[in-house]
PDB file of C-alpha atoms and ligand atoms in Angstrom:
ATOM      1  CA  UNK A   1      -4.744 -72.182 -13.556  1.00  0.00           C
ATOM      2  CA  UNK A   2      -6.054 -68.652 -13.778  1.00  0.00           C
ATOM      3  CA  UNK A   3      -3.203 -67.308 -11.739  1.00  0.00           C
ATOM      4  CA  UNK A   4      -0.660 -69.133 -13.878  1.00  0.00           C
ATOM      5  CA  UNK A   5      -2.166 -67.546 -16.961  1.00  0.00           C
ATOM      6  CA  UNK A   6      -2.171 -64.144 -15.340  1.00  0.00           C
ATOM      7  CA  UNK A   7       1.430 -64.660 -14.351  1.00  0.00           C
ATOM      8  CA  UNK A   8       2.331 -65.525 -17.916  1.00  0.00           C
ATOM      9  CA  UNK A   9       0.616 -62.444 -19.267  1.00  0.00           C
ATOM     10  CA  UNK A  10       2.408 -60.297 -16.695  1.00  0.00           C
ATOM     11  CA  UNK A  11       5.730 -61.861 -17.537  1.00  0.00           C
ATOM     12  CA  UNK A  12       5.203 -61.277 -21.234  1.00  0.00           C
ATOM     13  CA  UNK A  13       4.239 -57.665 -20.665  1.00  0.00           C
ATOM     14  CA  UNK A  14       7.261 -57.109 -18.479  1.00  0.00           C
ATOM     15  CA  UNK A  15       9.712 -58.615 -20.950  1.00  0.00           C
ATOM     16  CA  UNK A  16       8.305 -56.626 -23.806  1.00  0.00           C
ATOM     17  CA  UNK A  17       8.622 -53.460 -21.752  1.00  0.00           C
ATOM     18  CA  UNK A  18      12.208 -54.227 -20.842  1.00  0.00           C
ATOM     19  CA  UNK A  19      13.016 -54.952 -24.448  1.00  0.00           C
ATOM     20  CA  UNK A  20      11.609 -51.665 -25.581  1.00  0.00           C
ATOM     21  CA  UNK A  21      13.627 -49.554 -23.191  1.00  0.00           C
ATOM     22  CA  UNK A  22      16.759 -51.475 -24.016  1.00  0.00           C
ATOM     23  CA  UNK A  23      16.402 -51.083 -27.765  1.00  0.00           C
ATOM     24  CA  UNK A  24      19.380 -49.397 -29.404  1.00  0.00           C
ATOM     25  CA  UNK A  25      17.309 -46.408 -30.504  1.00  0.00           C
ATOM     26  CA  UNK A  26      16.237 -45.760 -26.934  1.00  0.00           C
ATOM     27  CA  UNK A  27      19.783 -45.877 -25.666  1.00  0.00           C
ATOM     28  CA  UNK A  28      21.103 -43.596 -28.364  1.00  0.00           C
ATOM     29  CA  UNK A  29      18.447 -40.942 -28.000  1.00  0.00           C
ATOM     30  CA  UNK A  30      18.749 -40.774 -24.217  1.00  0.00           C
ATOM     31  CA  UNK A  31      22.507 -40.383 -24.402  1.00  0.00           C
ATOM     32  CA  UNK A  32      22.712 -38.130 -27.436  1.00  0.00           C
ATOM     33  CA  UNK A  33      21.942 -34.892 -25.676  1.00  0.00           C
ATOM     34  CA  UNK A  34      21.155 -35.027 -22.041  1.00  0.00           C
ATOM     35  CA  UNK A  35      18.972 -32.109 -21.050  1.00  0.00           C
ATOM     36  CA  UNK A  36      20.574 -30.039 -18.321  1.00  0.00           C
ATOM     37  CA  UNK A  37      18.283 -28.331 -15.850  1.00  0.00           C
ATOM     38  CA  UNK A  38      19.142 -24.683 -15.233  1.00  0.00           C
ATOM     39  CA  UNK A  39      17.893 -22.953 -12.096  1.00  0.00           C
ATOM     40  CA  UNK A  40      17.288 -19.208 -12.161  1.00  0.00           C
ATOM     41  CA  UNK A  41      15.370 -16.836  -9.897  1.00  0.00           C
ATOM     42  CA  UNK A  42      13.496 -15.166 -12.722  1.00  0.00           C
ATOM     43  CA  UNK A  43      12.415 -12.030 -10.889  1.00  0.00           C
ATOM     44  CA  UNK A  44      15.562 -10.104 -11.618  1.00  0.00           C
ATOM     45  CA  UNK A  45      15.209  -8.109 -14.809  1.00  0.00           C
ATOM     46  CA  UNK A  46      17.109  -7.469 -16.975  1.00  0.00           C
ATOM     47  CA  UNK A  47      19.150 -10.569 -16.039  1.00  0.00           C
ATOM     48  CA  UNK A  48      16.276 -13.019 -15.701  1.00  0.00           C
ATOM     49  CA  UNK A  49      12.549 -12.555 -15.745  1.00  0.00           C
ATOM     50  CA  UNK A  50       9.453 -14.426 -16.776  1.00  0.00           C
ATOM     51  CA  UNK A  51       7.194 -13.531 -19.680  1.00  0.00           C
ATOM     52  CA  UNK A  52       3.398 -13.720 -19.397  1.00  0.00           C
ATOM     53  CA  UNK A  53       3.495 -17.239 -20.833  1.00  0.00           C
ATOM     54  CA  UNK A  54       6.081 -18.276 -18.224  1.00  0.00           C
ATOM     55  CA  UNK A  55       9.167 -18.530 -20.373  1.00  0.00           C
ATOM     56  CA  UNK A  56      12.336 -17.142 -18.846  1.00  0.00           C
ATOM     57  CA  UNK A  57      14.222 -14.421 -20.653  1.00  0.00           C
ATOM     58  CA  UNK A  58      17.015 -11.946 -20.041  1.00  0.00           C
ATOM     59  CA  UNK A  59      20.718 -11.262 -20.342  1.00  0.00           C
ATOM     60  CA  UNK A  60      21.777 -14.311 -18.290  1.00  0.00           C
ATOM     61  CA  UNK A  61      19.469 -16.556 -20.274  1.00  0.00           C
ATOM     62  CA  UNK A  62      20.770 -15.336 -23.634  1.00  0.00           C
ATOM     63  CA  UNK A  63      24.383 -15.663 -22.498  1.00  0.00           C
ATOM     64  CA  UNK A  64      23.926 -19.214 -21.242  1.00  0.00           C
ATOM     65  CA  UNK A  65      21.976 -20.216 -24.351  1.00  0.00           C
ATOM     66  CA  UNK A  66      24.789 -18.871 -26.535  1.00  0.00           C
ATOM     67  CA  UNK A  67      27.340 -20.795 -24.447  1.00  0.00           C
ATOM     68  CA  UNK A  68      25.251 -23.943 -24.767  1.00  0.00           C
ATOM     69  CA  UNK A  69      25.140 -23.570 -28.511  1.00  0.00           C
ATOM     70  CA  UNK A  70      28.935 -23.396 -28.696  1.00  0.00           C
ATOM     71  CA  UNK A  71      29.470 -26.326 -26.354  1.00  0.00           C
ATOM     72  CA  UNK A  72      26.630 -28.526 -27.583  1.00  0.00           C
ATOM     73  CA  UNK A  73      24.651 -28.465 -24.344  1.00  0.00           C
ATOM     74  CA  UNK A  74      20.889 -28.877 -24.212  1.00  0.00           C
ATOM     75  CA  UNK A  75      19.232 -26.737 -21.562  1.00  0.00           C
ATOM     76  CA  UNK A  76      15.929 -26.511 -19.792  1.00  0.00           C
ATOM     77  CA  UNK A  77      15.392 -23.370 -17.697  1.00  0.00           C
ATOM     78  CA  UNK A  78      13.368 -23.687 -14.506  1.00  0.00           C
ATOM     79  CA  UNK A  79      12.301 -20.648 -12.503  1.00  0.00           C
ATOM     80  CA  UNK A  80      13.572 -21.374  -8.987  1.00  0.00           C
ATOM     81  CA  UNK A  81      13.307 -19.180  -5.874  1.00  0.00           C
ATOM     82  CA  UNK A  82      16.581 -17.579  -4.770  1.00  0.00           C
ATOM     83  CA  UNK A  83      16.222 -19.024  -1.287  1.00  0.00           C
ATOM     84  CA  UNK A  84      17.235 -22.646  -1.592  1.00  0.00           C
ATOM     85  CA  UNK A  85      18.651 -22.123  -5.080  1.00  0.00           C
ATOM     86  CA  UNK A  86      22.191 -23.091  -4.121  1.00  0.00           C
ATOM     87  CA  UNK A  87      21.159 -26.318  -2.414  1.00  0.00           C
ATOM     88  CA  UNK A  88      19.392 -27.451  -5.591  1.00  0.00           C
ATOM     89  CA  UNK A  89      22.810 -27.988  -7.141  1.00  0.00           C
ATOM     90  CA  UNK A  90      23.920 -30.198  -4.297  1.00  0.00           C
ATOM     91  CA  UNK A  91      20.754 -32.276  -4.413  1.00  0.00           C
ATOM     92  CA  UNK A  92      21.114 -32.680  -8.172  1.00  0.00           C
ATOM     93  CA  UNK A  93      17.735 -31.091  -8.918  1.00  0.00           C
ATOM     94  CA  UNK A  94      19.542 -28.452 -10.972  1.00  0.00           C
ATOM     95  CA  UNK A  95      22.683 -28.951 -13.051  1.00  0.00           C
ATOM     96  CA  UNK A  96      23.507 -25.302 -13.650  1.00  0.00           C
ATOM     97  CA  UNK A  97      22.582 -22.034 -11.930  1.00  0.00           C
ATOM     98  CA  UNK A  98      22.523 -18.730 -13.741  1.00  0.00           C
ATOM     99  CA  UNK A  99      20.994 -16.034 -11.591  1.00  0.00           C
ATOM    100  CA  UNK A 100      23.239 -12.979 -11.459  1.00  0.00           C
ATOM    101  CA  UNK A 101      25.126 -14.853  -8.745  1.00  0.00           C
ATOM    102  CA  UNK A 102      28.071 -12.974  -7.306  1.00  0.00           C
ATOM    103  CA  UNK A 103      31.160 -15.155  -6.979  1.00  0.00           C
ATOM    104  CA  UNK A 104      32.494 -15.097  -3.426  1.00  0.00           C
ATOM    105  CA  UNK A 105      34.566 -17.322  -1.147  1.00  0.00           C
ATOM    106  CA  UNK A 106      31.628 -18.409   0.966  1.00  0.00           C
ATOM    107  CA  UNK A 107      29.743 -19.673  -2.070  1.00  0.00           C
ATOM    108  CA  UNK A 108      32.845 -21.242  -3.611  1.00  0.00           C
ATOM    109  CA  UNK A 109      32.815 -23.671  -0.698  1.00  0.00           C
ATOM    110  CA  UNK A 110      29.536 -25.172  -1.877  1.00  0.00           C
ATOM    111  CA  UNK A 111      29.636 -24.821  -5.655  1.00  0.00           C
ATOM    112  CA  UNK A 112      32.005 -24.226  -8.546  1.00  0.00           C
ATOM    113  CA  UNK A 113      31.852 -21.073 -10.622  1.00  0.00           C
ATOM    114  CA  UNK A 114      32.651 -20.325 -14.229  1.00  0.00           C
ATOM    115  CA  UNK A 115      34.938 -17.479 -15.171  1.00  0.00           C
ATOM    116  CA  UNK A 116      33.189 -14.166 -14.405  1.00  0.00           C
ATOM    117  CA  UNK A 117      30.761 -13.039 -17.092  1.00  0.00           C
ATOM    118  CA  UNK A 118      29.527  -9.718 -15.687  1.00  0.00           C
ATOM    119  CA  UNK A 119      30.738  -6.968 -13.371  1.00  0.00           C
ATOM    120  CA  UNK A 120      28.326  -5.427 -10.884  1.00  0.00           C
ATOM    121  CA  UNK A 121      28.258  -3.319  -7.744  1.00  0.00           C
ATOM    122  CA  UNK A 122      25.704  -2.574  -5.049  1.00  0.00           C
ATOM    123  CA  UNK A 123      23.563   0.493  -5.548  1.00  0.00           C
ATOM    124  CA  UNK A 124      21.325   2.274  -3.044  1.00  0.00           C
ATOM    125  CA  UNK A 125      17.809   3.178  -4.132  1.00  0.00           C
ATOM    126  CA  UNK A 126      16.147   6.007  -2.206  1.00  0.00           C
ATOM    127  CA  UNK A 127      12.940   8.017  -2.459  1.00  0.00           C
ATOM    128  CA  UNK A 128      13.615  11.082  -4.622  1.00  0.00           C
ATOM    129  CA  UNK A 129      13.148  13.294  -1.541  1.00  0.00           C
ATOM    130  CA  UNK A 130      15.621  11.425   0.694  1.00  0.00           C
ATOM    131  CA  UNK A 131      18.402  13.413   2.424  1.00  0.00           C
ATOM    132  CA  UNK A 132      20.783  10.431   2.553  1.00  0.00           C
ATOM    133  CA  UNK A 133      24.088  11.029   0.760  1.00  0.00           C
ATOM    134  CA  UNK A 134      26.069   7.897   1.659  1.00  0.00           C
ATOM    135  CA  UNK A 135      25.625   4.346   2.878  1.00  0.00           C
ATOM    136  CA  UNK A 136      26.878   5.090   6.436  1.00  0.00           C
ATOM    137  CA  UNK A 137      23.973   7.437   6.998  1.00  0.00           C
ATOM    138  CA  UNK A 138      21.562   4.525   6.716  1.00  0.00           C
ATOM    139  CA  UNK A 139      22.672   3.119  10.099  1.00  0.00           C
ATOM    140  CA  UNK A 140      19.372   3.988  11.713  1.00  0.00           C
ATOM    141  CA  UNK A 141      17.175   3.535   8.680  1.00  0.00           C
ATOM    142  CA  UNK A 142      15.074   0.685   7.444  1.00  0.00           C
ATOM    143  CA  UNK A 143      16.837  -1.043   4.572  1.00  0.00           C
ATOM    144  CA  UNK A 144      15.087  -3.438   2.208  1.00  0.00           C
ATOM    145  CA  UNK A 145      17.105  -6.296   0.716  1.00  0.00           C
ATOM    146  CA  UNK A 146      16.571  -9.643  -0.969  1.00  0.00           C
ATOM    147  CA  UNK A 147      17.327 -12.369   1.585  1.00  0.00           C
ATOM    148  CA  UNK A 148      20.780 -13.881   1.279  1.00  0.00           C
ATOM    149  CA  UNK A 149      22.029 -11.623  -1.483  1.00  0.00           C
ATOM    150  CA  UNK A 150      25.160  -9.518  -1.418  1.00  0.00           C
ATOM    151  CA  UNK A 151      22.884  -6.519  -0.747  1.00  0.00           C
ATOM    152  CA  UNK A 152      21.805  -8.335   2.416  1.00  0.00           C
ATOM    153  CA  UNK A 153      25.467  -8.928   3.288  1.00  0.00           C
ATOM    154  CA  UNK A 154      26.614  -5.312   3.045  1.00  0.00           C
ATOM    155  CA  UNK A 155      23.537  -4.102   4.939  1.00  0.00           C
ATOM    156  CA  UNK A 156      24.065  -6.720   7.638  1.00  0.00           C
ATOM    157  CA  UNK A 157      27.624  -5.510   8.034  1.00  0.00           C
ATOM    158  CA  UNK A 158      26.487  -1.941   8.554  1.00  0.00           C
ATOM    159  CA  UNK A 159      23.450  -2.544  10.767  1.00  0.00           C
ATOM    160  CA  UNK A 160      24.232  -5.920  12.343  1.00  0.00           C
ATOM    161  CA  UNK A 161      22.802  -9.136  10.957  1.00  0.00           C
ATOM    162  CA  UNK A 162      19.888  -9.419  13.387  1.00  0.00           C
ATOM    163  CA  UNK A 163      18.953  -5.743  13.333  1.00  0.00           C
ATOM    164  CA  UNK A 164      15.175  -5.558  12.789  1.00  0.00           C
ATOM    165  CA  UNK A 165      15.721  -2.525  10.569  1.00  0.00           C
ATOM    166  CA  UNK A 166      16.908  -4.867   7.847  1.00  0.00           C
ATOM    167  CA  UNK A 167      13.767  -5.885   6.016  1.00  0.00           C
ATOM    168  CA  UNK A 168      14.370  -9.055   4.074  1.00  0.00           C
ATOM    169  CA  UNK A 169      12.285  -9.950   1.041  1.00  0.00           C
ATOM    170  CA  UNK A 170      11.972 -13.048  -1.061  1.00  0.00           C
ATOM    171  CA  UNK A 171      12.653 -11.043  -4.212  1.00  0.00           C
ATOM    172  CA  UNK A 172      14.348  -7.770  -5.088  1.00  0.00           C
ATOM    173  CA  UNK A 173      11.211  -6.413  -6.858  1.00  0.00           C
ATOM    174  CA  UNK A 174       9.299  -6.889  -3.587  1.00  0.00           C
ATOM    175  CA  UNK A 175      11.905  -4.856  -1.708  1.00  0.00           C
ATOM    176  CA  UNK A 176      11.693  -2.080  -4.299  1.00  0.00           C
ATOM    177  CA  UNK A 177       7.927  -2.151  -4.101  1.00  0.00           C
ATOM    178  CA  UNK A 178       8.170  -1.669  -0.351  1.00  0.00           C
ATOM    179  CA  UNK A 179      10.345   1.387  -0.983  1.00  0.00           C
ATOM    180  CA  UNK A 180       7.604   2.722  -3.196  1.00  0.00           C
ATOM    181  CA  UNK A 181       5.064   2.053  -0.424  1.00  0.00           C
ATOM    182  CA  UNK A 182       7.233   3.822   2.158  1.00  0.00           C
ATOM    183  CA  UNK A 183       7.803   0.680   4.247  1.00  0.00           C
ATOM    184  CA  UNK A 184      11.573   0.995   3.950  1.00  0.00           C
ATOM    185  CA  UNK A 185      13.859   4.037   3.608  1.00  0.00           C
ATOM    186  CA  UNK A 186      16.263   2.466   1.133  1.00  0.00           C
ATOM    187  CA  UNK A 187      16.943  -0.653  -0.879  1.00  0.00           C
ATOM    188  CA  UNK A 188      20.418  -2.033  -1.473  1.00  0.00           C
ATOM    189  CA  UNK A 189      20.739  -4.308  -4.497  1.00  0.00           C
ATOM    190  CA  UNK A 190      22.744  -4.938  -7.666  1.00  0.00           C
ATOM    191  CA  UNK A 191      23.126  -1.841  -9.849  1.00  0.00           C
ATOM    192  CA  UNK A 192      21.746  -3.486 -12.989  1.00  0.00           C
ATOM    193  CA  UNK A 193      18.475  -4.429 -11.356  1.00  0.00           C
ATOM    194  CA  UNK A 194      18.022  -1.162  -9.485  1.00  0.00           C
ATOM    195  CA  UNK A 195      18.721   0.832 -12.646  1.00  0.00           C
ATOM    196  CA  UNK A 196      16.282  -1.280 -14.605  1.00  0.00           C
ATOM    197  CA  UNK A 197      13.577  -0.705 -12.007  1.00  0.00           C
ATOM    198  CA  UNK A 198      14.311   2.995 -12.011  1.00  0.00           C
ATOM    199  CA  UNK A 199      13.977   3.203 -15.751  1.00  0.00           C
ATOM    200  CA  UNK A 200      10.395   2.055 -15.243  1.00  0.00           C
ATOM    201  CA  UNK A 201       9.684   4.246 -12.198  1.00  0.00           C
ATOM    202  CA  UNK A 202      11.678   7.381 -12.986  1.00  0.00           C
ATOM    203  CA  UNK A 203       9.933   9.852 -10.705  1.00  0.00           C
ATOM    204  CA  UNK A 204       9.784   7.921  -7.480  1.00  0.00           C
ATOM    205  CA  UNK A 205      13.413   7.033  -6.861  1.00  0.00           C
ATOM    206  CA  UNK A 206      16.973   8.190  -7.038  1.00  0.00           C
ATOM    207  CA  UNK A 207      20.140   6.159  -6.544  1.00  0.00           C
ATOM    208  CA  UNK A 208      23.470   6.700  -4.892  1.00  0.00           C
ATOM    209  CA  UNK A 209      26.581   4.598  -5.153  1.00  0.00           C
ATOM    210  CA  UNK A 210      29.052   4.265  -2.326  1.00  0.00           C
ATOM    211  CA  UNK A 211      32.831   3.950  -2.453  1.00  0.00           C
ATOM    212  CA  UNK A 212      32.741   1.303   0.268  1.00  0.00           C
ATOM    213  CA  UNK A 213      31.036  -1.214  -2.015  1.00  0.00           C
ATOM    214  CA  UNK A 214      33.464  -3.468  -3.804  1.00  0.00           C
ATOM    215  CA  UNK A 215      33.108  -4.743  -7.339  1.00  0.00           C
ATOM    216  CA  UNK A 216      31.229  -8.001  -7.753  1.00  0.00           C
ATOM    217  CA  UNK A 217      31.507 -10.556 -10.535  1.00  0.00           C
ATOM    218  CA  UNK A 218      28.729 -12.853 -11.660  1.00  0.00           C
ATOM    219  CA  UNK A 219      29.487 -16.490 -12.351  1.00  0.00           C
ATOM    220  CA  UNK A 220      27.588 -19.478 -13.681  1.00  0.00           C
ATOM    221  CA  UNK A 221      27.512 -22.230 -11.056  1.00  0.00           C
ATOM    222  CA  UNK A 222      27.722 -26.017 -11.280  1.00  0.00           C
ATOM    223  CA  UNK A 223      27.825 -28.705  -8.633  1.00  0.00           C
ATOM    224  CA  UNK A 224      31.130 -28.783  -6.795  1.00  0.00           C
ATOM    225  CA  UNK A 225      33.518 -31.061  -8.663  1.00  0.00           C
ATOM    226  CA  UNK A 226      31.621 -31.127 -11.974  1.00  0.00           C
ATOM    227  CA  UNK A 227      34.763 -30.171 -13.868  1.00  0.00           C
ATOM    228  CA  UNK A 228      33.572 -31.565 -17.182  1.00  0.00           C
ATOM    229  CA  UNK A 229      30.488 -29.366 -17.340  1.00  0.00           C
ATOM    230  CA  UNK A 230      32.377 -26.371 -15.977  1.00  0.00           C
ATOM    231  CA  UNK A 231      34.954 -26.684 -18.743  1.00  0.00           C
ATOM    232  CA  UNK A 232      32.236 -26.755 -21.387  1.00  0.00           C
ATOM    233  CA  UNK A 233      30.716 -23.616 -19.914  1.00  0.00           C
ATOM    234  CA  UNK A 234      34.069 -21.827 -19.705  1.00  0.00           C
ATOM    235  CA  UNK A 235      35.025 -22.835 -23.238  1.00  0.00           C
ATOM    236  CA  UNK A 236      31.655 -21.646 -24.520  1.00  0.00           C
ATOM    237  CA  UNK A 237      32.029 -18.368 -22.634  1.00  0.00           C
ATOM    238  CA  UNK A 238      35.466 -17.753 -24.171  1.00  0.00           C
ATOM    239  CA  UNK A 239      34.075 -18.572 -27.582  1.00  0.00           C
ATOM    240  CA  UNK A 240      31.159 -16.129 -27.349  1.00  0.00           C
ATOM    241  CA  UNK A 241      33.488 -13.440 -26.051  1.00  0.00           C
ATOM    242  CA  UNK A 242      35.894 -14.054 -28.924  1.00  0.00           C
ATOM    243  CA  UNK A 243      33.370 -14.035 -31.760  1.00  0.00           C
ATOM    244  CA  UNK A 244      31.367 -10.981 -30.684  1.00  0.00           C
ATOM    245  CA  UNK A 245      28.256 -12.855 -29.516  1.00  0.00           C
ATOM    246  CA  UNK A 246      28.758 -11.700 -25.931  1.00  0.00           C
ATOM    247  CA  UNK A 247      29.017  -8.036 -26.992  1.00  0.00           C
ATOM    248  CA  UNK A 248      25.967  -8.331 -29.200  1.00  0.00           C
ATOM    249  CA  UNK A 249      23.884  -9.684 -26.296  1.00  0.00           C
ATOM    250  CA  UNK A 250      25.361  -7.133 -23.882  1.00  0.00           C
ATOM    251  CA  UNK A 251      24.335  -4.317 -26.203  1.00  0.00           C
ATOM    252  CA  UNK A 252      20.728  -5.515 -26.329  1.00  0.00           C
ATOM    253  CA  UNK A 253      20.371  -5.188 -22.574  1.00  0.00           C
ATOM    254  CA  UNK A 254      22.849  -2.502 -21.519  1.00  0.00           C
ATOM    255  CA  UNK A 255      23.777  -0.515 -24.588  1.00  0.00           C
ATOM    256  CA  UNK A 256      27.278   0.087 -25.880  1.00  0.00           C
ATOM    257  CA  UNK A 257      29.977  -1.521 -23.748  1.00  0.00           C
ATOM    258  CA  UNK A 258      32.234   0.859 -21.833  1.00  0.00           C
ATOM    259  CA  UNK A 259      35.746  -0.341 -21.245  1.00  0.00           C
TER     260      UNK A 259
HETATM  261  N1  LIG B 301      24.305 -10.611  -7.194  1.00  0.00           N
HETATM  262  C1  LIG B 301      23.586 -10.750  -5.989  1.00  0.00           C
HETATM  263  C2  LIG B 301      24.054 -11.962  -5.213  1.00  0.00           C
HETATM  264  O1  LIG B 301      24.668 -12.817  -5.739  1.00  0.00           O
HETATM  265  C3  LIG B 301      22.087 -10.843  -6.186  1.00  0.00           C
HETATM  266  C4  LIG B 301      21.647 -11.909  -7.118  1.00  0.00           C
HETATM  267  C5  LIG B 301      20.160 -12.159  -7.072  1.00  0.00           C
HETATM  268  N2  LIG B 301      19.740 -12.856  -8.233  1.00  0.00           N
HETATM  269  C6  LIG B 301      18.465 -13.159  -8.520  1.00  0.00           C
HETATM  270  N3  LIG B 301      18.179 -13.705  -9.650  1.00  0.00           N
HETATM  271  N4  LIG B 301      17.534 -12.887  -7.655  1.00  0.00           N
HETATM  272  O2  LIG B 301      23.795 -12.069  -4.080  1.00  0.00           O
END
């Protein structure tokens, strides 16, 4: 008898639960604006960084937010380590990646990129006293890079991928810190980030560019085949370029645009 009663109570509870989640309001609100999860390695100022209260900010963040506004997307930014970032798209844990990601053929195999939204190039950071004048001369030096970045790629090409003189770090700020500590002779990373770091440590470093480095273009990434989302992002990007929003954001972080 007791168990029958218990069963009844359980059944009633279950049906009421099911009812609730199937109510029209519930359905509408969950479909209205699905929140998209954006992965970003937020240790890459001025593109993405974290404030003291753990909100992400930066050029990439502002650009994607402006795109989202145009295309009616709802976003939630999640600070995500660079290593493993790309696979988060495949697993579905992230819907979008914005992380100063250079578009290249290797990466295009595993994800789809938006139209380019920023041009960059590798830059070499050196101690102010360094005698190095070009990249080639770093063949026998210790170079600090962020693991798996394009800075890692160019350095691996020069020194050989398994050369112990390539010091790989989890984040670009860590590599630059090691330069400050004298643990590496140079750091190779994206110009925007190196310049930003330099602006805050003007006396310790100098930079050199090298003609052998080719131009890089940042793209916003979605899961391979997610054409619908990619179109929304591309349309939003065109719209913010057309109405001056892009230039306004650009100016905040990099000053007047040179063409
Ligand atoms: N642009 C470089 C690359 O794609 C570095 C990007 C690193 N981004 C970051 N948020 N840590 O490899």
